[in-house]
Short mmCIF file of C-alpha atoms in Angstrom, two decimals:
data_model
loop_
_atom_site.label_atom_id
_atom_site.label_comp_id
_atom_site.label_asym_id
_atom_site.label_seq_id
_atom_site.Cartn_x
_atom_site.Cartn_y
_atom_site.Cartn_z
CA UNK A 1344 182.39 -10.84 4.27
CA UNK A 1345 181.03 -7.54 2.95
CA UNK A 1346 182.02 -6.22 -0.48
CA UNK A 1347 183.11 -2.60 -0.80
CA UNK A 1348 181.25 -1.22 -3.81
CA UNK A 1349 180.05 2.09 -5.22
CA UNK A 1350 176.36 2.84 -5.64
CA UNK A 1351 175.15 3.60 -9.15
CA UNK A 1352 171.70 4.47 -7.85
CA UNK A 1353 169.65 7.67 -7.57
CA UNK A 1354 170.10 7.82 -3.79
CA UNK A 1355 171.28 6.76 -1.37
CA UNK A 1356 174.45 7.24 -3.34
CA UNK A 1357 178.19 7.01 -2.94
CA UNK A 1358 179.44 9.77 -0.66
CA UNK A 1359 182.92 11.15 -0.02
CA UNK A 1360 184.93 9.97 2.96
CA UNK A 1361 184.95 13.54 4.27
CA UNK A 1362 181.13 13.64 4.29
CA UNK A 1363 181.03 10.34 6.17
CA UNK A 1364 183.68 11.55 8.63
CA UNK A 1365 181.37 14.35 9.78
CA UNK A 1366 179.05 11.74 11.28
CA UNK A 1367 181.68 10.67 13.81
CA UNK A 1368 180.69 13.61 16.04
CA UNK A 1369 177.68 13.53 18.37
CA UNK A 1370 175.63 16.72 18.74
CA UNK A 1371 172.83 17.84 21.04
CA UNK A 1372 169.76 19.10 19.19
CA UNK A 1373 169.36 21.98 21.67
CA UNK A 1374 172.96 23.17 21.32
CA UNK A 1375 173.39 26.64 19.82
CA UNK A 1376 176.26 25.49 17.62
CA UNK A 1377 174.07 22.77 16.13
CA UNK A 1378 171.17 25.16 15.57
CA UNK A 1379 173.55 27.51 13.74
CA UNK A 1380 174.51 24.66 11.42
CA UNK A 1381 170.82 24.18 10.63
CA UNK A 1382 170.42 27.87 9.89
CA UNK A 1383 173.48 27.91 7.62
CA UNK A 1384 172.13 24.94 5.68
CA UNK A 1385 168.85 26.78 5.17
CA UNK A 1386 170.69 29.83 3.82
CA UNK A 1387 172.83 27.70 1.54
CA UNK A 1388 169.80 25.93 0.10
CA UNK A 1389 168.28 29.27 -0.92
CA UNK A 1390 171.51 30.12 -2.73
CA UNK A 1391 171.47 26.79 -4.57
CA UNK A 1392 167.83 27.43 -5.54
CA UNK A 1393 168.76 30.87 -6.91
CA UNK A 1394 166.18 32.66 -4.76
CA UNK A 1395 166.15 35.58 -2.34
CA UNK A 1396 164.45 36.54 0.90
CA UNK A 1397 160.97 35.97 -0.54
CA UNK A 1398 161.73 32.26 -0.14
CA UNK A 1399 162.61 30.16 2.88
CA UNK A 1400 163.88 26.63 3.49
CA UNK A 1401 162.37 24.06 5.83
CA UNK A 1402 164.13 20.83 6.84
CA UNK A 1403 161.90 17.85 7.54
CA UNK A 1404 162.82 14.58 9.24
CA UNK A 1405 162.50 11.47 7.07
CA UNK A 1406 163.08 10.45 3.47
CA UNK A 1407 162.13 12.45 0.42
CA UNK A 1408 158.62 11.00 0.46
CA UNK A 1409 158.13 12.54 3.91
CA UNK A 1410 158.92 15.95 2.41
CA UNK A 1411 156.53 15.45 -0.49
CA UNK A 1412 153.79 14.27 1.85
CA UNK A 1413 154.42 17.24 4.12
CA UNK A 1414 153.84 19.67 1.24
CA UNK A 1415 150.83 17.92 -0.30
CA UNK A 1416 149.08 17.48 3.06
CA UNK A 1417 149.94 20.97 4.33
CA UNK A 1418 149.57 23.16 1.25
CA UNK A 1419 146.29 21.88 -0.21
CA UNK A 1420 143.29 22.69 1.95
CA UNK A 1421 140.08 20.68 2.14
CA UNK A 1422 138.36 23.28 -0.06
CA UNK A 1423 141.19 23.29 -2.62
CA UNK A 1424 142.31 20.79 -5.28
CA UNK A 1425 145.67 19.71 -6.68
CA UNK A 1426 146.24 18.51 -10.23
CA UNK A 1427 148.97 15.85 -10.22
CA UNK A 1428 150.95 15.16 -13.41
CA UNK A 1429 152.36 11.65 -13.62
CA UNK A 1430 154.67 9.75 -15.97
CA UNK A 1431 156.31 7.40 -13.49
CA UNK A 1432 156.17 5.78 -10.07
CA UNK A 1433 157.03 8.92 -8.13
CA UNK A 1434 154.26 10.99 -9.66
CA UNK A 1435 151.99 8.08 -8.87
CA UNK A 1436 153.26 8.17 -5.31
CA UNK A 1437 152.04 11.77 -5.02
CA UNK A 1438 148.63 10.52 -6.12
CA UNK A 1439 148.81 7.82 -3.45
CA UNK A 1440 149.69 10.43 -0.82
CA UNK A 1441 146.73 12.59 -1.82
CA UNK A 1442 144.36 9.64 -1.89
CA UNK A 1443 145.51 8.31 1.49
CA UNK A 1444 145.28 11.71 3.19
CA UNK A 1445 141.98 12.66 1.58
CA UNK A 1446 143.47 15.58 -0.34
CA UNK A 1447 141.16 16.62 -3.22
CA UNK A 1448 143.01 15.90 -6.46
CA UNK A 1449 142.83 15.35 -10.21
CA UNK A 1450 145.34 13.32 -12.22
CA UNK A 1451 146.79 13.59 -15.71
CA UNK A 1452 148.82 10.55 -16.83
CA UNK A 1453 151.45 10.12 -19.52
CA UNK A 1454 153.42 7.06 -20.53
CA UNK A 1455 156.72 6.52 -18.71
CA UNK A 1456 158.72 7.57 -21.79
CA UNK A 1457 156.67 10.72 -22.43
CA UNK A 1458 156.88 14.12 -20.75
CA UNK A 1459 153.81 16.03 -19.53
CA UNK A 1460 152.51 18.41 -22.20
CA UNK A 1461 151.71 22.02 -21.35
CA UNK A 1462 148.77 22.28 -23.74
CA UNK A 1463 147.09 19.27 -22.12
CA UNK A 1464 147.58 20.84 -18.70
CA UNK A 1465 146.20 24.17 -19.96
CA UNK A 1466 143.08 22.49 -21.37
CA UNK A 1467 142.53 20.57 -18.12
CA UNK A 1468 142.80 23.73 -16.01
CA UNK A 1469 140.36 25.55 -18.28
CA UNK A 1470 137.86 22.71 -17.85
CA UNK A 1471 138.45 22.38 -14.10
CA UNK A 1472 138.40 25.83 -12.49
CA UNK A 1473 138.34 24.30 -9.00
CA UNK A 1474 142.02 23.28 -9.33
CA UNK A 1475 144.20 25.49 -7.13
CA UNK A 1476 147.57 23.67 -7.16
CA UNK A 1477 149.60 21.72 -9.71
CA UNK A 1478 152.21 19.13 -8.69
CA UNK A 1479 154.77 17.30 -10.82
CA UNK A 1480 158.06 15.44 -10.64
CA UNK A 1481 161.07 17.04 -12.35
CA UNK A 1482 163.31 14.01 -12.87
CA UNK A 1483 161.37 10.74 -12.81
CA UNK A 1484 163.89 8.16 -11.64
CA UNK A 1485 161.43 5.44 -12.63
CA UNK A 1486 162.82 5.87 -16.16
CA UNK A 1487 165.39 8.65 -15.90
CA UNK A 1488 163.22 11.01 -17.93
CA UNK A 1489 163.68 14.75 -17.34
CA UNK A 1490 160.34 16.55 -17.43
CA UNK A 1491 160.23 20.08 -18.77
CA UNK A 1492 159.56 22.59 -16.00
CA UNK A 1493 159.40 25.86 -17.93
CA UNK A 1494 156.35 25.22 -20.18
CA UNK A 1495 154.35 23.70 -17.32
CA UNK A 1496 155.36 26.52 -14.97
CA UNK A 1497 154.16 29.11 -17.47
CA UNK A 1498 150.74 27.48 -17.75
CA UNK A 1499 150.42 27.18 -13.98
CA UNK A 1500 151.50 30.74 -13.24
CA UNK A 1501 149.38 32.19 -16.07
CA UNK A 1502 146.42 30.52 -14.33
CA UNK A 1503 147.46 32.04 -10.99
CA UNK A 1504 147.87 28.66 -9.32
CA UNK A 1505 150.36 27.24 -6.81
CA UNK A 1506 153.16 25.17 -8.36
CA UNK A 1507 154.66 22.21 -6.44
CA UNK A 1508 157.74 20.43 -7.82
CA UNK A 1509 159.23 17.17 -6.60
CA UNK A 1510 162.88 17.77 -7.53
CA UNK A 1511 164.12 14.87 -5.45
CA UNK A 1512 166.66 13.59 -7.95
CA UNK A 1513 167.55 16.84 -9.71
CA UNK A 1514 167.99 19.61 -7.14
CA UNK A 1515 171.68 20.33 -6.68
CA UNK A 1516 172.61 18.37 -9.81
CA UNK A 1517 170.69 20.31 -12.45
CA UNK A 1518 170.43 24.13 -12.34
CA UNK A 1519 166.85 25.18 -11.48
CA UNK A 1520 165.93 28.87 -11.40
CA UNK A 1521 163.21 28.36 -8.79
CA UNK A 1522 162.17 32.00 -8.47
CA UNK A 1523 162.18 32.76 -12.19
CA UNK A 1524 159.99 29.72 -12.85
CA UNK A 1525 157.55 30.75 -10.14
CA UNK A 1526 157.84 27.47 -8.25
CA UNK A 1527 156.07 27.85 -4.90
CA UNK A 1528 157.29 24.62 -3.26
CA UNK A 1529 160.26 22.54 -4.39
CA UNK A 1530 161.24 19.38 -2.51
CA UNK A 1531 164.42 17.33 -2.38
CA UNK A 1532 166.40 15.14 0.00
CA UNK A 1533 169.75 15.07 1.76
CA UNK A 1534 170.89 11.89 0.02
CA UNK A 1535 170.53 13.01 -3.58
CA UNK A 1536 172.55 15.37 -5.77
CA UNK A 1537 173.99 17.40 -2.90
CA UNK A 1538 175.60 14.07 -1.98
CA UNK A 1539 174.76 13.80 1.69
CA UNK A 1540 173.40 10.75 3.50
CA UNK A 1541 169.76 9.73 4.17
CA UNK A 1542 167.87 11.20 7.11
CA UNK A 1543 165.93 14.31 6.13
CA UNK A 1544 164.21 16.03 3.24
CA UNK A 1545 163.96 19.76 2.63
CA UNK A 1546 161.42 22.11 1.15
CA UNK A 1547 162.21 25.48 -0.39
CA UNK A 1548 159.03 27.54 -0.36
CA UNK A 1549 157.82 30.95 -1.31
CA UNK A 1550 157.10 32.64 2.01
CA UNK A 1551 153.66 33.90 1.07
CA UNK A 1552 152.65 30.43 -0.17
CA UNK A 1553 153.96 28.85 3.02
CA UNK A 1554 151.95 31.33 5.11
CA UNK A 1555 148.75 29.96 3.56
CA UNK A 1556 149.56 26.50 4.97
CA UNK A 1557 148.80 27.53 8.54
CA UNK A 1558 146.13 25.29 10.01
CA UNK A 1559 145.76 23.07 6.92
CA UNK A 1560 148.01 20.16 7.86
CA UNK A 1561 146.55 16.68 8.11
CA UNK A 1562 149.50 15.44 10.17
CA UNK A 1563 151.17 16.58 13.38
CA UNK A 1564 154.75 15.58 12.57
CA UNK A 1565 154.53 16.56 8.88
CA UNK A 1566 152.94 19.97 9.47
CA UNK A 1567 155.05 22.11 7.16
CA UNK A 1568 153.92 25.45 8.58
CA UNK A 1569 154.59 24.50 12.20
CA UNK A 1570 157.97 23.01 11.29
CA UNK A 1571 158.91 26.27 9.61
CA UNK A 1572 157.53 28.46 12.41
CA UNK A 1573 159.75 26.71 14.94
CA UNK A 1574 162.84 26.44 12.76
CA UNK A 1575 162.68 29.98 11.42
CA UNK A 1576 163.25 31.40 14.88
CA UNK A 1577 166.53 29.91 16.07
CA UNK A 1578 167.05 26.80 13.95
CA UNK A 1579 165.41 24.38 16.38
CA UNK A 1580 163.72 21.34 14.86
CA UNK A 1581 160.33 20.59 16.44
CA UNK A 1582 161.17 16.96 17.13
CA UNK A 1583 164.42 14.99 17.34
CA UNK A 1584 166.47 15.70 14.24
CA UNK A 1585 168.95 13.37 12.48
CA UNK A 1586 171.99 15.17 13.88
CA UNK A 1587 174.63 13.07 12.16
CA UNK A 1588 172.90 13.45 8.80
CA UNK A 1589 172.71 17.22 9.29
CA UNK A 1590 176.45 17.45 9.96
CA UNK A 1591 177.20 15.33 6.91
CA UNK A 1592 174.90 17.47 4.76
CA UNK A 1593 176.63 20.68 5.84
CA UNK A 1594 179.91 19.17 4.66
CA UNK A 1595 178.31 17.98 1.43
CA UNK A 1596 177.20 21.55 0.67
CA UNK A 1597 180.75 22.78 1.24
CA UNK A 1598 182.00 20.16 -1.19
CA UNK A 1599 179.37 21.17 -3.76
CA UNK A 1600 180.64 24.75 -3.55
CA UNK A 1601 184.27 23.58 -3.81
CA UNK A 1602 183.44 21.63 -6.97
CA UNK A 1603 182.15 24.81 -8.57
CA UNK A 1604 178.49 24.73 -7.62
CA UNK A 1605 175.52 23.16 -9.35
CA UNK A 1606 176.69 24.00 -12.88
CA UNK A 1607 179.99 22.15 -12.37
CA UNK A 1608 178.25 19.17 -10.82
CA UNK A 1609 175.79 19.11 -13.69
CA UNK A 1610 178.70 18.99 -16.14
CA UNK A 1611 180.25 16.03 -14.30
CA UNK A 1612 176.97 14.14 -14.12
CA UNK A 1613 176.35 14.84 -17.82
CA UNK A 1614 179.78 13.58 -18.80
CA UNK A 1615 179.25 10.46 -16.70
CA UNK A 1616 175.94 9.86 -18.42
CA UNK A 1617 177.27 10.42 -21.93
CA UNK A 1618 180.12 7.94 -21.36
CA UNK A 1619 177.71 5.37 -19.98
CA UNK A 1620 175.14 5.66 -22.77
CA UNK A 1621 177.64 5.69 -25.64
CA UNK A 1622 179.58 2.79 -24.14
CA UNK A 1623 176.52 0.59 -23.62
CA UNK A 1624 175.16 1.39 -27.07
CA UNK A 1625 178.39 0.03 -28.51
CA UNK A 1626 177.54 -3.18 -26.65
CA UNK A 1627 174.09 -3.24 -28.23
CA UNK A 1628 172.24 -1.93 -25.16
CA UNK A 1629 169.71 0.82 -25.93
CA UNK A 1630 168.09 3.46 -23.73
CA UNK A 1631 164.40 3.45 -22.85
CA UNK A 1632 164.04 7.25 -22.93
CA UNK A 1633 164.83 9.26 -26.05
CA UNK A 1634 167.92 11.44 -25.97
CA UNK A 1635 165.86 14.65 -26.03
CA UNK A 1636 164.38 13.89 -22.61
CA UNK A 1637 167.13 11.81 -21.01
CA UNK A 1638 168.29 13.18 -17.66
CA UNK A 1639 171.93 13.12 -16.55
CA UNK A 1640 170.83 11.49 -13.27
CA UNK A 1641 169.88 7.90 -14.03
CA UNK A 1642 169.29 5.99 -17.25
CA UNK A 1643 166.98 3.08 -18.01
CA UNK A 1644 168.34 0.51 -20.44
CA UNK A 1645 166.59 -2.30 -22.28
CA UNK A 1646 168.01 -5.75 -21.85
CA UNK A 1647 170.48 -6.36 -24.71
CA UNK A 1648 168.68 -7.82 -27.70
CA UNK A 1649 169.26 -11.52 -28.15
CA UNK A 1650 171.10 -11.95 -24.83
CA UNK A 1651 169.85 -14.59 -22.40
CA UNK A 1652 170.70 -13.77 -18.81
CA UNK A 1653 169.04 -12.92 -15.53
CA UNK A 1654 169.30 -9.45 -14.13
CA UNK A 1655 170.31 -10.90 -10.77
CA UNK A 1656 173.28 -12.70 -12.33
CA UNK A 1657 174.45 -9.53 -14.05
CA UNK A 1658 173.86 -7.51 -10.88
CA UNK A 1659 175.96 -9.91 -8.82
CA UNK A 1660 178.72 -9.95 -11.43
CA UNK A 1661 178.93 -6.14 -11.47
CA UNK A 1662 178.67 -5.85 -7.69
CA UNK A 1663 181.54 -8.29 -7.16
CA UNK A 1664 183.64 -5.95 -9.28
CA UNK A 1665 182.83 -2.84 -7.29
CA UNK A 1666 179.51 -1.34 -8.42
CA UNK A 1667 175.81 -1.76 -7.58
CA UNK A 1668 173.26 -0.98 -10.29
CA UNK A 1669 169.47 -0.85 -10.12
CA UNK A 1670 166.62 -3.07 -11.37
CA UNK A 1671 164.17 -1.52 -13.82
CA UNK A 1672 160.85 0.00 -12.77
CA UNK A 1673 159.20 0.03 -16.18
CA UNK A 1674 156.51 -2.62 -16.07
CA UNK A 1675 155.94 -3.08 -19.81
CA UNK A 1676 159.58 -3.79 -20.70
CA UNK A 1677 162.61 -5.71 -19.44
CA UNK A 1678 164.94 -2.98 -18.24
CA UNK A 1679 167.62 -2.10 -15.75
CA UNK A 1680 168.83 1.27 -14.51
CA UNK A 1681 172.22 2.80 -13.86
CA UNK A 1682 172.68 6.05 -11.96
CA UNK A 1683 175.74 8.25 -12.26
CA UNK A 1684 175.29 10.76 -9.45
CA UNK A 1685 177.15 10.93 -6.17
CA UNK A 1686 180.90 10.58 -5.76
CA UNK A 1687 181.12 9.00 -9.22
CA UNK A 1688 183.44 10.12 -12.01
CA UNK A 1689 184.04 9.40 -15.72
CA UNK A 1690 186.56 6.66 -14.95
CA UNK A 1691 183.85 4.85 -12.97
CA UNK A 1692 181.55 4.94 -15.98
CA UNK A 1693 184.25 3.57 -18.26
CA UNK A 1694 184.92 0.78 -15.79
CA UNK A 1695 181.23 -0.12 -15.55
CA UNK A 1696 180.92 -0.31 -19.34
CA UNK A 1697 183.97 -2.57 -19.39
CA UNK A 1698 182.52 -4.85 -16.70
CA UNK A 1699 179.17 -5.16 -18.49
CA UNK A 1700 181.01 -5.95 -21.72
CA UNK A 1701 182.97 -8.68 -19.96
CA UNK A 1702 179.77 -10.10 -18.52
CA UNK A 1703 178.02 -10.22 -21.89
CA UNK A 1704 181.05 -11.91 -23.45
CA UNK A 1705 180.94 -14.49 -20.68
CA UNK A 1706 177.23 -15.13 -21.30
CA UNK A 1707 177.84 -15.49 -25.04
CA UNK A 1708 180.70 -17.91 -24.40
CA UNK A 1709 178.61 -20.05 -22.07
CA UNK A 1710 175.75 -20.07 -24.57
CA UNK A 1711 178.11 -21.21 -27.34
CA UNK A 1712 179.48 -24.02 -25.20
CA UNK A 1713 176.00 -25.23 -24.36
CA UNK A 1714 175.08 -25.34 -28.05
#
């Protein structure tokens, strides 16, 4: 018997019933009505990104990693080089993409609880004039850290380089002035803060930067330029698109607008996060990332000091009571993660804190009985 529970994860996440209802309709990919839905989504994404006609949006089949791989393998030519900034598993995944595809690249690493520093990037660019692109993750869901875009963007644009941002877990949930920052490519996914379901990623790109991708792609299906060239005409995807996901995403955008846009969603996510952190700190559970760099998307917590329990036991206990949390991804510490994006509200956070408190009390009681 399946348990009905909410997802406290960074995506896939809990969606509204009205988003899920949109997937009950079958659509033909060649149908004009369906292609118009694609085109409307592309327009709406530009509005969310706070950009004008000098940008365009490209939808790409597959998960968020497919979108990132599409950009890295299409935007960086064989005679160019990308500097990749990493402080978590998803920055490291960009490195893996570049290495696998033979994309020339350099890497700057920071600890998982540290943000990339602009002065270090500036010094690296000065010493490596062959670098043409810089790529980074905005919100690293490995830890929940929120990397600072503005200082890095300034260094990159002052150097006249192309700026690529993996905003998988932040776009639509945190306001990002893409054009003002000079971001050339920003990537996210349908099943993140816009609160759709998995099935495609999307790339918002400066048109002139996208034009330079022609003929560079190292993949047929992930060729970003060719995908855009076909889609920009009448909204037709090159290959079979995830029609049900597209319909759900269109509804999710309407619901984002009804909520009050990205700023209102950011406020809800932030309130969720504040309730969660303060509540767990009262239980003796501390955050891995300092408050100054903590994102409102997902939070990494240390295991409570002195408590003896298995994560799996706690996970099962919480899941049986209606919520699914996340194991930690920080290798040097015992941690777990809780996300608060999706169709999740302050009352959910209060309930989760209550459930975790009950679990810890149960563990303490069992420990006392054993002694």
